[in-house]
PDB file of C-alpha atoms in Angstrom:
ATOM      1  CA  MET A  22      72.264 170.680 133.027  1.00 48.00           C
ATOM      2  CA  ALA A  23      74.564 171.228 130.026  1.00 47.00           C
ATOM      3  CA  GLN A  24      76.823 168.469 131.308  1.00 47.00           C
ATOM      4  CA  LEU A  25      73.805 166.097 131.610  1.00 40.00           C
ATOM      5  CA  ARG A  26      72.688 166.841 128.035  1.00 46.00           C
ATOM      6  CA  SER A  27      76.262 166.197 126.874  1.00 47.00           C
ATOM      7  CA  HIS A  28      76.311 162.869 128.731  1.00 43.00           C
ATOM      8  CA  TYR A  29      73.037 161.671 127.131  1.00 37.00           C
ATOM      9  CA  SER A  30      74.164 162.844 123.725  1.00 46.00           C
ATOM     10  CA  LEU A  31      77.368 160.788 124.045  1.00 41.00           C
ATOM     11  CA  LEU A  32      75.390 157.755 125.266  1.00 39.00           C
ATOM     12  CA  ALA A  33      72.974 157.991 122.336  1.00 44.00           C
ATOM     13  CA  SER A  34      75.833 158.244 119.843  1.00 46.00           C
ATOM     14  CA  THR A  35      77.607 155.239 121.372  1.00 39.00           C
ATOM     15  CA  THR A  36      74.399 153.153 121.312  1.00 39.00           C
ATOM     16  CA  ALA A  37      73.754 154.022 117.653  1.00 42.00           C
ATOM     17  CA  LEU A  38      77.318 153.028 116.764  1.00 37.00           C
ATOM     18  CA  LEU A  39      76.961 149.697 118.616  1.00 34.00           C
ATOM     19  CA  VAL A  40      73.702 148.899 116.825  1.00 34.00           C
ATOM     20  CA  THR A  41      75.305 149.764 113.493  1.00 35.00           C
ATOM     21  CA  CYS A  42      78.266 147.492 114.233  1.00 35.00           C
ATOM     22  CA  MET A  43      75.977 144.638 115.249  1.00 34.00           C
ATOM     23  CA  ALA A  44      74.163 144.979 111.927  1.00 39.00           C
ATOM     24  CA  LEU A  45      77.341 144.559 109.897  1.00 35.00           C
ATOM     25  CA  PRO A  46      77.382 141.378 107.780  1.00 37.00           C
ATOM     26  CA  THR A  47      79.369 138.479 109.229  1.00 35.00           C
ATOM     27  CA  LEU A  48      82.264 136.888 107.422  1.00 34.00           C
ATOM     28  CA  ALA A  49      81.366 134.148 104.985  1.00 36.00           C
ATOM     29  CA  GLN A  50      81.115 130.752 106.640  1.00 39.00           C
ATOM     30  CA  PRO A  51      81.628 127.302 105.043  1.00 41.00           C
ATOM     31  CA  PHE A  52      78.562 125.586 103.686  1.00 41.00           C
ATOM     32  CA  PRO A  53      76.848 123.679 106.487  1.00 46.00           C
ATOM     33  CA  SER A  54      76.826 119.926 106.223  1.00 51.00           C
ATOM     34  CA  THR A  55      73.259 118.762 105.656  1.00 60.00           C
ATOM     35  CA  PRO A  56      73.196 114.965 105.860  1.00 76.00           C
ATOM     36  CA  LEU A  57      71.437 113.286 102.965  1.00 86.00           C
ATOM     37  CA  ASP A  58      69.148 110.345 103.571  1.00 89.00           C
ATOM     38  CA  LEU A  59      71.483 108.101 101.577  1.00 92.00           C
ATOM     39  CA  ARG A  60      70.548 104.427 101.692  1.00 93.00           C
ATOM     40  CA  TYR A  61      72.380 102.246  99.197  1.00 94.00           C
ATOM     41  CA  ASN A  62      70.205  99.294  98.256  1.00 92.00           C
ATOM     42  CA  PRO A  63      72.379  96.555  96.695  1.00 90.00           C
ATOM     43  CA  PRO A  64      70.730  95.209  93.537  1.00 84.00           C
ATOM     44  CA  ASN A  65      69.230  91.764  93.317  1.00 70.00           C
ATOM     45  CA  ARG A  66      71.874  89.772  91.484  1.00 60.00           C
ATOM     46  CA  GLY A  67      69.251  87.830  89.638  1.00 46.00           C
ATOM     47  CA  ALA A  68      68.900  84.166  88.941  1.00 38.00           C
ATOM     48  CA  PRO A  69      71.608  81.626  89.769  1.00 35.00           C
ATOM     49  CA  GLY A  70      74.030  81.381  86.914  1.00 35.00           C
ATOM     50  CA  GLU A  71      74.742  85.081  86.608  1.00 38.00           C
ATOM     51  CA  ALA A  72      78.414  85.902  86.926  1.00 37.00           C
ATOM     52  CA  SER A  73      80.154  84.801  90.101  1.00 34.00           C
ATOM     53  CA  THR A  74      82.342  87.338  91.841  1.00 36.00           C
ATOM     54  CA  ARG A  75      84.127  84.920  94.131  1.00 32.00           C
ATOM     55  CA  ASP A  76      87.489  85.702  92.547  1.00 39.00           C
ATOM     56  CA  ALA A  77      86.875  89.437  92.324  1.00 42.00           C
ATOM     57  CA  GLY A  78      88.724  92.000  94.386  1.00 46.00           C
ATOM     58  CA  SER A  79      88.689  95.741  94.938  1.00 49.00           C
ATOM     59  CA  ARG A  80      92.317  96.088  96.007  1.00 56.00           C
ATOM     60  CA  GLY A  81      95.544  95.173  94.269  1.00 53.00           C
ATOM     61  CA  CYS A  82      99.131  96.421  94.500  1.00 69.00           C
ATOM     62  CA  GLY A  83      98.228  99.789  95.973  1.00 72.00           C
ATOM     63  CA  LEU A  84      95.279 100.374  93.637  1.00 83.00           C
ATOM     64  CA  LEU A  85      91.704 100.633  94.895  1.00 87.00           C
ATOM     65  CA  ALA A  86      88.571 100.542  92.755  1.00 90.00           C
ATOM     66  CA  PHE A  87      85.583 101.858  94.675  1.00 91.00           C
ATOM     67  CA  GLU A  88      82.651  99.531  94.149  1.00 90.00           C
ATOM     68  CA  PRO A  89      80.569  97.521  96.620  1.00 91.00           C
ATOM     69  CA  ALA A  90      83.498  95.913  98.425  1.00 87.00           C
ATOM     70  CA  GLN A  91      81.715  92.754  99.494  1.00 82.00           C
ATOM     71  CA  THR A  92      79.979  91.778  96.247  1.00 87.00           C
ATOM     72  CA  HIS A  93      82.101  93.485  93.544  1.00 88.00           C
ATOM     73  CA  TRP A  94      78.835  93.782  91.659  1.00 91.00           C
ATOM     74  CA  GLY A  95      77.833  97.166  90.258  1.00 92.00           C
ATOM     75  CA  GLU A  96      74.919  98.326  88.143  1.00 95.00           C
ATOM     76  CA  THR A  97      74.778 101.506  86.092  1.00 96.00           C
ATOM     77  CA  LEU A  98      72.571 103.567  83.808  1.00 96.00           C
ATOM     78  CA  GLN A  99      75.589 104.761  81.836  1.00 96.00           C
ATOM     79  CA  LEU A 100      76.327 103.597  78.295  1.00 96.00           C
ATOM     80  CA  ARG A 101      79.991 103.305  79.291  1.00 96.00           C
ATOM     81  CA  PRO A 102      80.894 102.753  82.927  1.00 93.00           C
ATOM     82  CA  THR A 103      82.905 105.029  85.191  1.00 94.00           C
ATOM     83  CA  PHE A 104      85.244 103.656  87.848  1.00 93.00           C
ATOM     84  CA  TRP A 105      86.478 105.647  90.846  1.00 92.00           C
ATOM     85  CA  LEU A 106      90.063 104.793  91.733  1.00 89.00           C
ATOM     86  CA  ASN A 107      92.671 105.537  94.361  1.00 87.00           C
ATOM     87  CA  GLY A 108      96.302 104.575  93.893  1.00 77.00           C
ATOM     88  CA  THR A 109      99.312 104.754  96.185  1.00 70.00           C
ATOM     89  CA  ASN A 110     101.815 103.296  93.710  1.00 71.00           C
ATOM     90  CA  ALA A 111     102.635 104.893  90.376  1.00 72.00           C
ATOM     91  CA  GLY A 112     102.854 102.646  87.346  1.00 79.00           C
ATOM     92  CA  GLU A 113     101.317 101.260  84.200  1.00 84.00           C
ATOM     93  CA  VAL A 114      97.802  99.850  84.436  1.00 88.00           C
ATOM     94  CA  ALA A 115      96.111  97.567  81.936  1.00 91.00           C
ATOM     95  CA  PHE A 116      92.323  97.856  81.757  1.00 94.00           C
ATOM     96  CA  VAL A 117      90.251  95.099  80.156  1.00 96.00           C
ATOM     97  CA  LEU A 118      86.471  94.854  79.759  1.00 97.00           C
ATOM     98  CA  THR A 119      85.147  91.399  78.899  1.00 97.00           C
ATOM     99  CA  SER A 120      81.704  90.076  78.070  1.00 96.00           C
ATOM    100  CA  GLU A 121      80.747  87.321  80.511  1.00 94.00           C
ATOM    101  CA  THR A 122      78.256  86.048  77.944  1.00 91.00           C
ATOM    102  CA  THR A 123      80.704  85.461  75.098  1.00 93.00           C
ATOM    103  CA  GLY A 124      84.049  85.587  76.890  1.00 94.00           C
ATOM    104  CA  GLU A 125      85.304  88.133  74.389  1.00 95.00           C
ATOM    105  CA  VAL A 126      87.322  91.213  75.254  1.00 97.00           C
ATOM    106  CA  VAL A 127      85.218  94.144  74.111  1.00 95.00           C
ATOM    107  CA  TYR A 128      87.649  96.892  75.122  1.00 96.00           C
ATOM    108  CA  GLU A 129      91.150  97.265  76.515  1.00 96.00           C
ATOM    109  CA  GLU A 130      93.404 100.208  77.220  1.00 94.00           C
ATOM    110  CA  THR A 131      96.757 100.965  78.820  1.00 93.00           C
ATOM    111  CA  LEU A 132      96.684 103.650  81.507  1.00 90.00           C
ATOM    112  CA  THR A 133      99.143 105.483  83.735  1.00 87.00           C
ATOM    113  CA  LEU A 134      98.485 105.542  87.467  1.00 83.00           C
ATOM    114  CA  ASN A 135      99.968 108.586  89.186  1.00 79.00           C
ATOM    115  CA  GLU A 136     101.195 108.283  92.751  1.00 72.00           C
ATOM    116  CA  GLY A 137      99.384 109.933  95.647  1.00 73.00           C
ATOM    117  CA  ASN A 138      96.443 109.437  97.961  1.00 80.00           C
ATOM    118  CA  GLN A 139      93.892 110.942  95.594  1.00 85.00           C
ATOM    119  CA  VAL A 140      90.597 109.817  94.097  1.00 89.00           C
ATOM    120  CA  GLY A 141      89.928 110.067  90.380  1.00 88.00           C
ATOM    121  CA  ALA A 142      87.636 108.687  87.720  1.00 91.00           C
ATOM    122  CA  TYR A 143      88.277 106.525  84.705  1.00 92.00           C
ATOM    123  CA  THR A 144      85.414 106.421  82.203  1.00 93.00           C
ATOM    124  CA  VAL A 145      85.468 103.954  79.347  1.00 94.00           C
ATOM    125  CA  PRO A 146      85.785 106.235  76.306  1.00 94.00           C
ATOM    126  CA  GLU A 147      83.353 106.665  73.434  1.00 93.00           C
ATOM    127  CA  THR A 148      85.630 104.669  71.141  1.00 92.00           C
ATOM    128  CA  ALA A 149      84.432 101.585  73.045  1.00 94.00           C
ATOM    129  CA  PRO A 150      81.083 100.012  72.215  1.00 95.00           C
ATOM    130  CA  PRO A 151      78.279 100.844  74.671  1.00 97.00           C
ATOM    131  CA  LEU A 152      77.290  98.267  77.241  1.00 97.00           C
ATOM    132  CA  ALA A 153      74.379  96.128  76.135  1.00 96.00           C
ATOM    133  CA  VAL A 154      71.404  96.347  78.478  1.00 96.00           C
ATOM    134  CA  ASN A 155      71.250  93.524  81.052  1.00 95.00           C
ATOM    135  CA  GLU A 156      74.449  91.905  79.778  1.00 96.00           C
ATOM    136  CA  ILE A 157      77.107  91.052  82.342  1.00 96.00           C
ATOM    137  CA  TYR A 158      80.609  92.421  81.857  1.00 97.00           C
ATOM    138  CA  ARG A 159      83.734  91.780  83.877  1.00 96.00           C
ATOM    139  CA  TRP A 160      86.207  94.622  84.246  1.00 95.00           C
ATOM    140  CA  GLN A 161      89.806  94.265  85.361  1.00 93.00           C
ATOM    141  CA  PHE A 162      92.650  96.623  86.211  1.00 91.00           C
ATOM    142  CA  THR A 163      96.125  95.088  86.356  1.00 88.00           C
ATOM    143  CA  LEU A 164      98.938  97.168  87.814  1.00 82.00           C
ATOM    144  CA  ASP A 165     102.505  96.492  86.676  1.00 77.00           C
ATOM    145  CA  CYS A 166     103.793  95.634  90.126  1.00 73.00           C
ATOM    146  CA  PRO A 167     106.732  93.162  90.112  1.00 70.00           C
ATOM    147  CA  GLY A 168     106.731  90.774  93.027  1.00 69.00           C
ATOM    148  CA  ASP A 169     103.087  91.289  93.958  1.00 67.00           C
ATOM    149  CA  PRO A 170     101.248  87.942  93.851  1.00 62.00           C
ATOM    150  CA  ASP A 171      97.879  89.598  93.193  1.00 62.00           C
ATOM    151  CA  PRO A 172      98.212  92.760  91.061  1.00 71.00           C
ATOM    152  CA  ASN A 173      94.682  92.472  89.650  1.00 82.00           C
ATOM    153  CA  ILE A 174      91.430  94.052  90.747  1.00 87.00           C
ATOM    154  CA  ASN A 175      88.219  93.098  89.021  1.00 91.00           C
ATOM    155  CA  GLY A 176      84.473  93.009  89.335  1.00 92.00           C
ATOM    156  CA  VAL A 177      81.210  92.953  87.443  1.00 94.00           C
ATOM    157  CA  VAL A 178      79.221  95.762  85.851  1.00 95.00           C
ATOM    158  CA  ILE A 179      75.770  95.599  84.292  1.00 96.00           C
ATOM    159  CA  ARG A 180      73.903  98.320  82.476  1.00 96.00           C
ATOM    160  CA  ARG A 181      70.235  98.618  83.322  1.00 96.00           C
ATOM    161  CA  GLU A 182      67.466 100.770  81.887  1.00 94.00           C
ATOM    162  CA  PRO A 183      65.533 102.815  84.436  1.00 91.00           C
ATOM    163  CA  ASP A 184      61.787 102.530  84.616  1.00 91.00           C
ATOM    164  CA  SER A 185      59.796 105.555  83.523  1.00 93.00           C
ATOM    165  CA  ASN A 186      59.070 106.618  87.101  1.00 95.00           C
ATOM    166  CA  LEU A 187      62.754 106.766  88.055  1.00 95.00           C
ATOM    167  CA  SER A 188      63.621 108.580  84.824  1.00 95.00           C
ATOM    168  CA  GLU A 189      61.032 111.263  85.525  1.00 96.00           C
ATOM    169  CA  GLN A 190      62.162 111.651  89.134  1.00 96.00           C
ATOM    170  CA  LEU A 191      65.832 111.987  88.168  1.00 96.00           C
ATOM    171  CA  ALA A 192      65.040 114.533  85.457  1.00 95.00           C
ATOM    172  CA  ALA A 193      63.205 116.777  87.914  1.00 96.00           C
ATOM    173  CA  ALA A 194      65.448 116.318  90.947  1.00 96.00           C
ATOM    174  CA  PRO A 195      68.372 118.482  92.127  1.00 95.00           C
ATOM    175  CA  PRO A 196      71.689 116.677  92.785  1.00 94.00           C
ATOM    176  CA  GLN A 197      70.900 116.121  96.476  1.00 94.00           C
ATOM    177  CA  GLU A 198      67.766 114.179  95.538  1.00 96.00           C
ATOM    178  CA  GLN A 199      69.365 112.419  92.565  1.00 96.00           C
ATOM    179  CA  VAL A 200      71.946 110.898  94.914  1.00 96.00           C
ATOM    180  CA  VAL A 201      69.226 109.532  97.192  1.00 96.00           C
ATOM    181  CA  LEU A 202      67.199 108.138  94.269  1.00 96.00           C
ATOM    182  CA  LEU A 203      70.181 106.473  92.582  1.00 97.00           C
ATOM    183  CA  ALA A 204      71.445 104.882  95.796  1.00 96.00           C
ATOM    184  CA  ALA A 205      67.998 103.535  96.661  1.00 95.00           C
ATOM    185  CA  ALA A 206      67.740 102.032  93.159  1.00 95.00           C
ATOM    186  CA  GLY A 207      71.109 100.287  93.569  1.00 94.00           C
ATOM    187  CA  PHE A 208      73.109 102.271  90.996  1.00 96.00           C
ATOM    188  CA  TRP A 209      76.453 102.533  92.784  1.00 93.00           C
ATOM    189  CA  SER A 210      78.532 104.050  89.972  1.00 92.00           C
ATOM    190  CA  ASP A 211      75.922 106.668  89.140  1.00 96.00           C
ATOM    191  CA  THR A 212      75.551 107.642  92.797  1.00 96.00           C
ATOM    192  CA  ALA A 213      79.325 108.084  93.071  1.00 95.00           C
ATOM    193  CA  GLN A 214      79.335 110.090  89.834  1.00 94.00           C
ATOM    194  CA  VAL A 215      76.810 112.666  91.083  1.00 96.00           C
ATOM    195  CA  ILE A 216      78.429 112.918  94.522  1.00 96.00           C
ATOM    196  CA  ASN A 217      81.935 113.485  93.227  1.00 93.00           C
ATOM    197  CA  GLN A 218      80.837 115.883  90.500  1.00 93.00           C
ATOM    198  CA  GLN A 219      79.251 118.008  93.210  1.00 94.00           C
ATOM    199  CA  ARG A 220      82.393 117.737  95.336  1.00 92.00           C
ATOM    200  CA  LEU A 221      84.395 119.126  92.420  1.00 89.00           C
ATOM    201  CA  GLU A 222      81.952 121.946  91.695  1.00 91.00           C
ATOM    202  CA  ASN A 223      81.294 122.892  95.329  1.00 88.00           C
ATOM    203  CA  PRO A 224      84.452 122.072  97.302  1.00 86.00           C
ATOM    204  CA  ASP A 225      83.274 124.045 100.355  1.00 86.00           C
ATOM    205  CA  ASP A 226      79.983 122.170 100.628  1.00 85.00           C
ATOM    206  CA  GLU A 227      80.518 119.447 103.204  1.00 91.00           C
ATOM    207  CA  THR A 228      77.231 117.749 102.321  1.00 93.00           C
ATOM    208  CA  PHE A 229      78.673 115.754  99.446  1.00 94.00           C
ATOM    209  CA  GLN A 230      81.915 114.875 101.224  1.00 93.00           C
ATOM    210  CA  ALA A 231      79.751 113.387 103.981  1.00 94.00           C
ATOM    211  CA  ALA A 232      77.670 111.587 101.335  1.00 95.00           C
ATOM    212  CA  TRP A 233      80.822 110.085  99.771  1.00 95.00           C
ATOM    213  CA  THR A 234      81.995 108.796 103.142  1.00 95.00           C
ATOM    214  CA  ASP A 235      78.518 107.414 103.821  1.00 95.00           C
ATOM    215  CA  LEU A 236      78.380 105.647 100.447  1.00 96.00           C
ATOM    216  CA  LEU A 237      81.769 104.016 101.048  1.00 95.00           C
ATOM    217  CA  GLN A 238      80.685 102.870 104.503  1.00 94.00           C
ATOM    218  CA  GLN A 239      77.477 101.372 103.140  1.00 94.00           C
ATOM    219  CA  GLY A 240      79.497  99.644 100.432  1.00 93.00           C
ATOM    220  CA  GLY A 241      81.628  97.839 103.008  1.00 93.00           C
ATOM    221  CA  TRP A 242      84.775  99.929 102.717  1.00 93.00           C
ATOM    222  CA  ALA A 243      85.123 100.693 106.427  1.00 93.00           C
ATOM    223  CA  GLU A 244      85.464  96.951 107.055  1.00 92.00           C
ATOM    224  CA  GLU A 245      87.677  96.494 104.005  1.00 89.00           C
ATOM    225  CA  LEU A 246      90.172  99.208 104.947  1.00 89.00           C
ATOM    226  CA  GLY A 247      90.002  99.149 108.735  1.00 91.00           C
ATOM    227  CA  GLU A 248      92.029 101.923 110.349  1.00 90.00           C
ATOM    228  CA  GLY A 249      92.948 103.342 106.944  1.00 89.00           C
ATOM    229  CA  PHE A 250      89.341 104.109 106.033  1.00 92.00           C
ATOM    230  CA  ASP A 251      89.218 107.737 107.201  1.00 93.00           C
ATOM    231  CA  GLU A 252      92.325 108.689 105.230  1.00 91.00           C
ATOM    232  CA  ILE A 253      91.027 107.093 102.049  1.00 90.00           C
ATOM    233  CA  ALA A 254      87.459 108.393 102.461  1.00 92.00           C
ATOM    234  CA  THR A 255      88.666 111.993 102.804  1.00 91.00           C
ATOM    235  CA  ALA A 256      91.300 111.812 100.050  1.00 90.00           C
ATOM    236  CA  PRO A 257      91.009 114.766  97.656  1.00 89.00           C
ATOM    237  CA  LEU A 258      89.617 114.471  94.164  1.00 88.00           C
ATOM    238  CA  SER A 259      92.005 114.899  91.244  1.00 82.00           C
ATOM    239  CA  PRO A 260      91.584 114.682  87.457  1.00 76.00           C
ATOM    240  CA  ASN A 261      95.115 113.307  87.152  1.00 71.00           C
ATOM    241  CA  VAL A 262      94.952 110.099  89.176  1.00 76.00           C
ATOM    242  CA  ILE A 263      94.821 107.899  86.095  1.00 77.00           C
ATOM    243  CA  THR A 264      95.471 108.946  82.492  1.00 80.00           C
ATOM    244  CA  PRO A 265      95.437 107.067  79.152  1.00 78.00           C
ATOM    245  CA  ARG A 266      98.703 105.913  77.600  1.00 71.00           C
ATOM    246  CA  THR A 267      97.100 104.484  74.477  1.00 58.00           C
ATOM    247  CA  PRO A 268      95.148 107.410  72.963  1.00 51.00           C
ATOM    248  CA  ASN A 269      92.179 105.471  71.609  1.00 50.00           C
ATOM    249  CA  GLY A 270      92.431 102.152  73.380  1.00 54.00           C
ATOM    250  CA  CYS A 271      91.677  98.985  71.492  1.00 54.00           C
ATOM    251  CA  THR A 272      88.370  97.411  70.629  1.00 51.00           C
ATOM    252  CA  ARG A 273      88.501  93.754  69.765  1.00 49.00           C
ATOM    253  CA  GLN A 274      86.677  92.883  66.559  1.00 46.00           C
ATOM    254  CA  GLU A 275      85.256  89.504  65.718  1.00 44.00           C
ATOM    255  CA  GLU A 276      87.371  87.620  63.218  1.00 40.00           C
TER     256      GLU A 276
END
């Protein structure tokens, strides 16, 4: 009988230990990827006569500017636009922003492109005048690339004002919902801005990496890059992809 009590006592102790072990917290796991209902709705380019983008391009001499790859037409809510770039060749880059209405250069700056498959942002600085609402601007990056017949990449950017409903929705929405709202409203640059800011702040959250890949696909980049798409779409973010060489840039003044 003593042996039987001893056996049950050992069994009870072992069971209690197993239950305790099962209750131990598990190791931290990466954030799960929760797909966002991201649907980029390209903006209506308006009446005939607005700027043509037939000569525009998103690729030049190893430099990529992520915009809608098929139209090169982007709309933004920002006073000064942000461009997301990827460069495989290091070198000097000239940036020029021109008014399509007047033909005047409103801002220009010399930049340094650092080598590496990385994605980074260039935002037109506050020393430049803000974009006028509904005015068409053409931007251009030119990489110093001897021997390349087409070292330029360029496109169109237009600043729009949101309606009151969109403004209220954006103000109340978390980043996951802001991305969906901005994409549906056709604001490519702003969508990319929120996505990549979240990628920087939450590098373990796969949701926004998936959203970035999805945005690029919807913008035509899978067709543009072909087999190289996956490598470019998953390239890491870096604050040092492109840096100013002229501290304050240059704003052209009317004579």
